[in-house]
Coordinates of C-alpha atoms and ligand atoms in Angstrom, one line a residue:
M23 CA -46.1 -54.9 8.6
K24 CA -45.9 -55.0 4.9
K25 CA -45.5 -51.3 4.8
L26 CA -42.5 -51.5 7.2
T27 CA -40.8 -54.1 5.1
F28 CA -41.4 -52.0 2.0
Y29 CA -39.7 -49.0 3.7
A30 CA -36.9 -51.1 5.0
I31 CA -36.2 -52.5 1.5
A32 CA -36.4 -49.0 0.0
A33 CA -33.9 -47.7 2.6
I34 CA -31.5 -50.5 1.9
L35 CA -31.8 -49.9 -1.9
L36 CA -31.2 -46.2 -1.4
S37 CA -28.1 -46.7 0.7
V38 CA -26.7 -49.3 -1.8
C39 CA -27.3 -46.7 -4.6
F40 CA -25.7 -44.1 -2.5
I41 CA -22.6 -46.3 -1.9
C42 CA -22.4 -47.2 -5.5
F43 CA -22.6 -43.6 -6.5
R44 CA -19.9 -42.7 -4.0
Q45 CA -17.7 -45.5 -5.3
Y46 CA -18.4 -44.2 -8.8
K47 CA -17.4 -40.7 -7.9
V48 CA -14.3 -41.9 -6.2
K49 CA -13.4 -43.8 -9.4
I50 CA -14.0 -40.9 -11.7
S51 CA -12.7 -38.1 -9.5
P52 CA -9.0 -38.8 -10.1
T53 CA -9.6 -38.4 -13.9
V54 CA -11.6 -35.3 -13.3
K55 CA -8.8 -33.8 -11.4
S56 CA -6.1 -34.5 -13.8
H57 CA -8.1 -33.3 -16.6
V58 CA -6.8 -29.9 -17.5
E59 CA -9.6 -27.4 -17.3
P60 CA -10.1 -25.0 -20.2
A61 CA -9.0 -21.4 -19.4
H62 CA -12.6 -20.1 -19.5
H63 CA -13.4 -22.3 -16.6
R64 CA -10.8 -20.5 -14.5
K65 CA -13.2 -18.1 -12.9
M66 CA -16.0 -20.6 -12.0
V67 CA -16.3 -19.2 -8.5
P68 CA -18.9 -16.4 -8.9
Y69 CA -17.0 -14.1 -6.6
F70 CA -14.2 -13.4 -9.1
K71 CA -16.4 -13.8 -12.2
D72 CA -16.3 -10.2 -13.2
V73 CA -12.7 -9.5 -12.3
P74 CA -10.4 -8.9 -15.3
D75 CA -7.4 -11.2 -15.6
M76 CA -4.4 -10.1 -13.7
T77 CA -0.8 -11.2 -13.1
L78 CA 0.8 -10.8 -9.7
T79 CA 4.0 -9.4 -11.1
V80 CA 7.4 -9.6 -9.5
R81 CA 10.8 -8.6 -11.0
M82 CA 13.2 -11.2 -9.6
S83 CA 16.8 -12.2 -10.0
S84 CA 18.0 -15.4 -8.5
N85 CA 21.6 -14.1 -8.2
V86 CA 21.0 -12.0 -5.1
A87 CA 20.8 -14.1 -1.9
S88 CA 18.8 -11.6 0.1
L89 CA 16.2 -11.4 -2.6
L90 CA 15.9 -15.2 -2.6
N91 CA 15.2 -15.1 1.0
F92 CA 12.5 -12.6 0.8
F93 CA 11.1 -14.2 -2.3
Y94 CA 10.5 -17.5 -0.8
C95 CA 10.0 -16.9 2.9
T96 CA 8.2 -13.7 2.9
M97 CA 6.5 -13.2 -0.4
L98 CA 5.7 -16.7 -1.7
R99 CA 4.7 -18.2 1.6
S100 CA 2.2 -15.5 2.3
L101 CA 1.2 -15.4 -1.3
A102 CA 0.5 -19.2 -1.3
L103 CA -2.0 -18.7 1.5
Y104 CA -3.6 -15.4 0.7
W105 CA -3.6 -15.0 -3.0
S106 CA -6.1 -17.0 -5.0
G107 CA -4.7 -18.7 -8.2
Q108 CA -8.2 -17.9 -9.5
L109 CA -7.4 -14.1 -9.5
G110 CA -4.4 -14.8 -11.9
P111 CA -0.9 -16.4 -11.9
L112 CA 2.2 -15.2 -10.2
G113 CA 4.3 -13.8 -13.1
L114 CA 8.1 -13.5 -12.7
I115 CA 10.1 -11.3 -14.9
L116 CA 13.7 -12.7 -14.9
D117 CA 17.1 -12.0 -16.5
K118 CA 17.1 -13.7 -19.9
E119 CA 20.8 -14.3 -20.1
S120 CA 21.1 -15.8 -16.6
Q121 CA 21.3 -19.6 -16.5
D122 CA 20.6 -19.4 -12.7
D123 CA 17.4 -17.7 -13.4
H124 CA 16.3 -20.4 -15.8
K125 CA 17.0 -23.0 -13.2
F126 CA 15.2 -21.0 -10.6
A127 CA 12.2 -20.8 -12.8
E128 CA 12.3 -24.6 -13.6
N129 CA 12.4 -25.5 -10.0
L130 CA 9.6 -23.2 -9.0
Q131 CA 7.3 -24.3 -11.8
Q132 CA 7.3 -27.8 -10.4
Y133 CA 5.3 -26.5 -7.4
Q134 CA 2.5 -24.8 -9.3
E135 CA -0.1 -27.5 -8.7
H136 CA 0.9 -27.8 -5.0
L137 CA 0.5 -24.0 -4.6
G138 CA -2.8 -24.0 -6.5
M139 CA -1.4 -21.3 -8.6
N140 CA 0.1 -20.9 -12.1
I141 CA 3.5 -19.4 -12.3
S142 CA 4.3 -17.6 -15.6
I143 CA 7.9 -16.9 -16.4
H144 CA 9.0 -14.0 -18.6
Y145 CA 12.6 -13.4 -19.6
E146 CA 13.8 -9.9 -20.1
P147 CA 16.9 -9.5 -22.2
L148 CA 19.7 -7.2 -21.1
P149 CA 19.0 -3.5 -22.1
K150 CA 20.6 -2.7 -25.4
N151 CA 22.5 0.2 -23.9
E152 CA 24.3 -1.1 -20.8
R153 CA 24.6 2.4 -19.4
V154 CA 21.1 1.6 -18.1
L155 CA 22.8 -0.5 -15.4
T156 CA 24.9 2.3 -13.9
V157 CA 22.3 5.2 -14.1
A158 CA 21.7 5.4 -10.3
K159 CA 25.3 5.4 -9.2
S160 CA 24.5 4.5 -5.6
K161 CA 22.8 1.3 -6.7
P162 CA 24.2 -2.0 -8.1
P163 CA 23.6 -2.9 -11.8
G164 CA 20.9 -5.4 -10.9
Y165 CA 19.0 -2.8 -9.0
N166 CA 19.2 -0.3 -11.9
R167 CA 18.0 -3.0 -14.3
Q168 CA 15.1 -3.8 -12.0
L169 CA 14.1 -0.1 -11.9
Y170 CA 14.3 0.4 -15.6
S171 CA 12.3 -2.9 -16.1
S172 CA 9.1 -1.4 -14.5
F173 CA 8.8 0.8 -17.5
I174 CA 8.4 -2.1 -19.9
M175 CA 6.4 -4.6 -17.8
D176 CA 3.6 -4.4 -20.3
E177 CA 5.9 -6.0 -22.9
F178 CA 6.1 -9.1 -20.8
I179 CA 2.8 -9.3 -19.0
S180 CA -0.3 -9.7 -21.2
T181 CA -3.2 -9.6 -18.8
P182 CA -5.2 -6.4 -18.6
I183 CA -4.1 -5.9 -15.0
V184 CA -0.5 -5.9 -13.7
A185 CA -0.5 -6.4 -10.0
W186 CA 3.0 -5.3 -9.2
M187 CA 4.8 -6.1 -6.0
D188 CA 8.3 -6.1 -4.5
T189 CA 10.1 -9.3 -3.6
D190 CA 9.8 -8.3 0.1
G191 CA 6.1 -7.8 0.3
K192 CA 4.2 -9.9 2.7
F193 CA 0.5 -10.7 2.5
T194 CA -1.4 -10.4 5.7
T195 CA -4.9 -11.3 4.7
P196 CA -6.7 -13.2 2.0
V197 CA -7.4 -10.8 -1.0
T198 CA -11.0 -10.1 -2.0
R199 CA -12.4 -8.6 -5.1
D200 CA -13.0 -5.4 -3.2
N201 CA -9.4 -5.1 -2.3
I202 CA -8.6 -4.8 -6.0
L203 CA -11.5 -3.0 -7.6
N204 CA -14.2 -0.5 -6.7
G205 CA -16.8 -1.1 -9.3
N206 CA -14.5 -1.3 -12.4
K207 CA -11.9 1.0 -11.1
L208 CA -8.6 -0.2 -9.8
R209 CA -7.8 0.7 -6.2
V210 CA -4.8 2.9 -5.5
K211 CA -3.4 3.8 -2.2
G212 CA -1.1 6.7 -1.6
M213 CA 0.5 8.5 1.4
N214 CA 2.1 11.8 2.2
T215 CA 5.6 10.9 2.9
F216 CA 7.2 13.9 1.3
Q217 CA 9.2 14.7 4.5
N218 CA 11.6 11.9 3.3
N219 CA 14.4 13.1 1.1
W220 CA 14.4 10.0 -1.1
V221 CA 10.6 10.8 -1.9
Q222 CA 11.7 14.3 -2.8
G223 CA 14.2 12.8 -5.1
W224 CA 11.6 10.6 -6.7
D225 CA 9.4 13.6 -7.2
K226 CA 12.1 15.6 -8.9
L227 CA 13.0 12.8 -11.4
G228 CA 9.4 12.1 -12.0
K229 CA 8.9 15.7 -13.0
K230 CA 11.7 15.4 -15.5
M231 CA 10.1 12.2 -17.0
I232 CA 6.5 13.4 -17.3
G233 CA 6.5 17.0 -16.2
K234 CA 4.1 16.5 -13.3
P235 CA 4.6 16.5 -9.6
M236 CA 3.8 13.3 -7.6
P237 CA 0.4 13.7 -6.0
S238 CA 1.5 11.3 -3.3
D239 CA 3.9 8.5 -2.6
F240 CA 2.5 5.3 -4.2
M241 CA 5.3 3.0 -2.9
T242 CA 3.3 2.6 0.3
F243 CA 1.1 -0.4 -0.6
F244 CA 1.3 -3.7 -2.5
P245 CA 0.3 -4.9 -4.9
V246 CA 0.0 -1.9 -7.0
Y247 CA -2.8 -2.6 -9.5
I248 CA -2.0 -1.0 -12.8
W249 CA -4.0 -1.3 -16.1
R250 CA -1.5 -2.8 -18.4
D251 CA -2.1 -0.1 -21.0
T252 CA -1.4 2.6 -18.6
I253 CA 2.2 1.5 -18.6
T254 CA 2.2 1.6 -22.4
N255 CA 0.6 5.1 -22.4
C256 CA 2.9 6.3 -19.8
R257 CA 6.0 5.2 -21.7
N258 CA 4.8 6.8 -25.0
Y259 CA 4.2 10.0 -23.0
I260 CA 7.7 9.9 -21.6
L261 CA 9.2 9.5 -25.0
K262 CA 7.4 12.6 -26.2
Y263 CA 8.1 14.6 -23.1
V264 CA 11.8 13.8 -22.8
N265 CA 12.1 13.9 -26.7
V266 CA 13.9 10.7 -27.1
S267 CA 13.0 7.6 -29.2
T268 CA 13.5 4.8 -26.6
I269 CA 12.7 4.4 -22.9
E270 CA 16.4 3.4 -22.3
E271 CA 17.4 6.8 -23.6
A272 CA 14.9 8.5 -21.3
Y273 CA 16.0 6.4 -18.2
I274 CA 19.6 7.2 -18.9
Q275 CA 19.2 10.9 -19.7
V276 CA 17.0 11.7 -16.7
G277 CA 18.2 9.2 -14.3
S278 CA 21.8 10.2 -14.5
Q279 CA 21.0 13.7 -13.3
D280 CA 22.3 13.4 -9.8
V281 CA 19.2 14.3 -7.9
G282 CA 18.3 10.8 -6.5
V283 CA 17.0 7.4 -7.5
M284 CA 14.0 7.1 -9.9
S285 CA 10.8 5.4 -8.8
P286 CA 9.2 4.1 -12.0
V287 CA 6.1 2.8 -10.3
N288 CA 5.6 6.2 -8.8
I289 CA 6.0 7.8 -12.2
I290 CA 3.5 5.4 -13.8
M291 CA 0.9 6.1 -11.0
T292 CA 1.5 9.8 -11.3
Y293 CA 0.9 9.5 -14.9
A294 CA -2.3 7.6 -14.2
Y295 CA -3.4 10.4 -11.8
Y296 CA -3.0 13.2 -14.3
F297 CA -4.1 11.4 -17.5
E298 CA -6.3 8.4 -16.5
K299 CA -7.7 9.4 -13.1
E300 CA -11.2 8.0 -13.9
R301 CA -9.9 4.5 -14.4
Y302 CA -8.6 4.3 -10.8
D303 CA -10.1 4.6 -7.3
W304 CA -7.9 6.9 -5.2
H305 CA -7.3 6.5 -1.5
I306 CA -4.6 9.0 -0.5
D307 CA -3.7 9.6 3.1
I308 CA -2.4 13.2 3.2
R309 CA -1.9 12.6 6.9
N310 CA -2.8 15.4 9.2
V311 CA -2.2 18.2 6.7
D312 CA -4.9 20.6 5.6
L313 CA -6.2 19.7 2.0
Q314 CA -5.8 23.2 0.6
K315 CA -2.3 23.5 1.9
Y316 CA -1.4 20.1 0.6
N317 CA -2.8 20.9 -2.9
K318 CA -0.8 24.1 -3.0
L319 CA 2.4 22.2 -2.1
H320 CA 2.1 19.1 -4.2
L321 CA -0.6 19.4 -7.0
I322 CA -1.0 21.7 -10.0
P323 CA -4.1 23.8 -10.6
G324 CA -6.9 21.9 -12.2
H325 CA -5.6 18.7 -10.8
E326 CA -6.2 19.2 -7.0
L327 CA -7.0 16.2 -4.8
T328 CA -10.6 16.4 -3.6
S329 CA -12.1 14.7 -0.4
P330 CA -13.4 11.7 -2.2
D331 CA -9.7 11.0 -3.1
L332 CA -8.9 10.8 0.6
T333 CA -11.1 8.1 1.8
P334 CA -9.6 5.5 4.0
D335 CA -8.5 2.1 2.8
F336 CA -6.5 -0.7 4.3
H337 CA -3.5 -2.9 3.3
V338 CA -3.4 -6.6 2.3
T339 CA 0.3 -6.6 2.6
L340 CA 3.1 -5.1 4.5
H341 CA 6.6 -4.2 3.5
D342 CA 8.6 -6.8 5.4
K343 CA 12.0 -5.3 4.9
Y344 CA 10.9 -2.2 6.7
Y345 CA 8.6 -3.9 9.2
K346 CA 10.2 -5.0 12.6
D347 CA 8.5 -8.1 13.9
D348 CA 11.1 -9.8 16.1
N349 CA 8.6 -12.2 17.7
N350 CA 6.9 -13.2 14.4
I351 CA 3.5 -11.9 15.5
V352 CA 2.4 -10.8 12.2
N353 CA 1.9 -14.2 10.6
R354 CA 0.2 -15.7 13.5
Q355 CA -2.2 -12.7 14.0
A356 CA -2.9 -12.8 10.2
Y357 CA -3.5 -16.5 10.1
C358 CA -5.7 -16.5 13.2
A359 CA -7.8 -13.7 11.8
A360 CA -8.2 -15.5 8.5
V361 CA -9.4 -18.8 10.0
N362 CA -11.5 -17.1 12.7
N363 CA -15.2 -18.3 12.6
T364 CA -14.7 -20.2 9.2
V365 CA -15.9 -23.7 8.6
L366 CA -12.2 -24.9 8.6
N367 CA -11.3 -27.5 11.2
M368 CA -8.1 -26.2 12.9
E369 CA -5.6 -28.5 14.4
H370 CA -5.3 -28.4 18.1
N371 CA -2.0 -26.5 18.0
I372 CA -3.4 -23.8 15.7
K373 CA -6.3 -23.4 18.0
Q374 CA -4.0 -23.0 20.9
M375 CA -1.8 -20.6 19.0
C376 CA -4.9 -18.5 18.2
E377 CA -6.1 -18.4 21.7
P378 CA -4.2 -15.2 22.7
F379 CA -5.5 -13.4 19.5
K380 CA -9.2 -14.3 20.1
T381 CA -10.2 -10.7 20.8
N382 CA -7.6 -9.1 18.5
E383 CA -8.8 -6.7 15.9
M384 CA -6.7 -6.5 12.7
W385 CA -5.3 -3.0 13.0
L386 CA -2.3 -4.4 11.4
L387 CA -4.2 -3.8 8.1
F388 CA -3.7 -0.1 8.6
E389 CA 0.1 -0.5 8.8
F390 CA 2.6 -0.9 6.0
C391 CA 6.1 -0.2 7.6
N392 CA 7.1 0.5 11.1
K393 CA 10.9 1.0 10.7
V394 CA 10.0 4.0 8.6
K395 CA 6.6 5.0 9.8
Q396 CA 3.9 4.2 7.2
E397 CA 0.5 3.7 8.8
H398 CA -2.9 5.1 9.1
L399 CA -3.5 4.6 12.8
T400 CA -2.5 8.2 13.6
T401 CA -4.5 9.6 10.6
W402 CA -7.5 7.9 9.1
C403 CA -7.9 5.5 12.0
K404 CA -7.0 7.9 14.8
N405 CA -8.1 6.5 18.1
K406 CA -8.9 3.2 16.4
N407 CA -12.3 4.7 15.3
K408 CA -15.4 3.0 14.5
H409 CA -15.2 3.7 10.8
C410 CA -11.9 1.9 10.4
S411 CA -13.0 -0.9 12.8
S412 CA -16.1 -1.6 10.6
M413 CA -13.8 -1.7 7.6
I414 CA -11.9 -4.5 9.2
Q415 CA -15.1 -6.3 10.2
E416 CA -16.6 -6.0 6.7
H417 CA -13.3 -7.3 5.2
Y418 CA -13.3 -10.3 7.3
D419 CA -16.9 -11.1 6.6
K420 CA -15.9 -11.3 3.0
T421 CA -12.8 -13.3 3.5
R422 CA -14.8 -15.7 5.7
Q423 CA -17.2 -16.3 2.8
L424 CA -14.3 -16.9 0.5
V425 CA -12.8 -19.4 2.9
N426 CA -16.1 -21.1 3.4
K427 CA -16.6 -21.5 -0.3
G428 CA -13.1 -22.9 -0.7
V429 CA -11.6 -20.1 -2.7
Y430 CA -9.0 -19.9 0.0
N431 CA -8.3 -23.1 1.9
L432 CA -5.6 -21.6 4.2
D433 CA -3.8 -24.9 3.9
L434 CA -0.5 -24.7 5.7
K435 CA 0.9 -27.5 3.5
K436 CA 1.3 -24.9 0.8
V437 CA 3.7 -23.0 3.1
K438 CA 5.6 -26.3 3.6
M439 CA 5.8 -26.7 -0.2
V440 CA 7.3 -23.2 -0.6
E441 CA 9.9 -24.1 2.1
E442 CA 10.6 -27.3 0.1
A443 CA 11.1 -25.2 -3.1
A444 CA 13.4 -22.8 -1.2
K445 CA 15.8 -25.7 -0.4
F446 CA 16.9 -25.7 -4.1
H447 CA 18.7 -22.5 -3.3
N448 CA 19.7 -23.5 0.2
V449 CA 17.2 -21.0 1.6
K450 CA 16.1 -21.9 5.0
C451 CA 13.1 -20.0 6.2
Q452 CA 12.3 -19.2 9.8
P453 CA 9.1 -21.1 11.0
F454 CA 6.1 -19.4 9.4
L455 CA 3.9 -19.5 12.5
Ligands
NAG513 C1 -3.2 -23.0 -14.8 O1 -3.1 -23.0 -16.1 C2 -3.7 -24.0 -16.8 C3 -3.5 -24.0 -18.2 O2 -3.6 -22.7 -18.7 C4 -5.3 -23.9 -16.5 O3 -5.9 -25.0 -17.0 C5 -5.4 -24.0 -14.9 O4 -6.8 -23.8 -14.6 C6 -4.6 -22.9 -14.2 N1 -4.7 -23.1 -12.8 C7 -5.0 -22.2 -12.0 C8 -5.1 -22.5 -10.6 O5 -5.5 -21.1 -12.4
NAG514 C1 13.8 16.8 -30.1 O1 14.9 16.1 -30.6 C2 15.1 16.2 -32.0 C3 16.3 15.4 -32.5 O2 17.0 14.9 -31.4 C4 15.4 17.8 -32.3 O3 15.6 17.9 -33.6 C5 14.2 18.5 -31.9 O4 14.4 19.9 -32.0 C6 13.8 18.2 -30.4 N1 12.6 18.9 -30.0 C7 12.4 19.6 -28.9 C8 11.0 20.1 -28.8 O5 13.3 19.8 -28.2
NAG515 C1 -13.5 -13.5 15.1 O1 -14.7 -13.2 14.6 C2 -15.6 -12.6 15.6 C3 -17.0 -12.4 15.0 O2 -16.9 -11.9 13.7 C4 -15.1 -11.2 16.0 O3 -15.9 -10.6 17.0 C5 -13.6 -11.4 16.5 O4 -13.1 -10.1 16.8 C6 -12.8 -12.1 15.5 N1 -11.5 -12.5 16.1 C7 -10.4 -12.3 15.4 C8 -9.1 -12.8 16.1 O5 -10.3 -11.8 14.3

């Protein structure tokens, strides 16, 4: 009897302590939350501990309506869900002289906390020589400026990795460490798209900038992860090769030779291939072409692609402008795959939405565009083979862990916040799901 009483009292005391502790925690937690964490705490989650800092870098201009639409509705909504602020901030390079860009940035930065992501703003002054703006005659000044700007991203972005992306890229899955790095090498994807005349133009202009042929098309995936100093090294090399003293001069001199439009990121990655190959992890889909034949056509002796350079890899984004998705299947499929089998409690309507996708495998990850065909389903993943299938499965095993640890919360409120932010520019997005 005495014993029972003792236990009862002990139990009551324990619960009181527990309640007190909870109260105490509730009391202190707001101050803990508002307390600004020092930068070195940023990567507390072990999963990203050894990942170098990076900036998800986008060259934007708020003066082009179609860019604004892609920026908010496509890029930022998907980014908010599938890019972890712990990997690094979103970095926007804007036009310094544009008052509109300053307002755009101000509006956006109000949403950082809601998006769980820092947004760093960098203002790029107008090129000194305004001929830069008319180099590619078929393109408007803003487009030319944006192209040229890729050669000097390292002057604005200070993190060791620049994760470069177009305004119209759409994330289709949470990003894991392994999507970015293999060991300590940055992943690169490439594809044989040389049948397209614009790619032939890129190749020709690239040769005039660095004297080397493109080993593949590197505009077939986002983000393009680039060591920041590769950009610096590439630019210095161009100056020597073109024999000019500024990158503006090189861009004008080479770009105005009427053979096409330049692709600076292709030039940077081509430079990386020839001069810094060991710092990157290459995944080139030469499609169904014989390797020897491909090397003869596109590479130079001593720099041939070898079979380890051809190993399959998948996408974490697609190129929305060139991806036809009239019934908005992509976002639903992607979201359902991301929440699948996680600890997250889905609302009834989401569960219902995901029902038809229950047995769906994310082959979407092997596609990038479908208006122009850029996919691996007829090459690496022919017949939806086991190898590719297990890559999908392994990837989702990893994203599930990240979701369960809270690195990704897949909170659709963040999508709503982006839609709020977009209202500032009268941009109205189609429903996300
Ligand atoms: C944003 O930046 C602040 C200040 O540098 C930092 O304390 C905070 O942890 C960052 N937030 C994220 C989500 O990285
Ligand atoms: C590079 O340019 C300088 C001055 O513009 C010229 O004197 C020099 O001969 C050029 N070098 C080459 C290798 O063309
Ligand atoms: C959900 O996860 C299970 C187990 O990993 C898998 O078999 C199934 O294909 C997944 N469904 C979707 C929609 O990804």
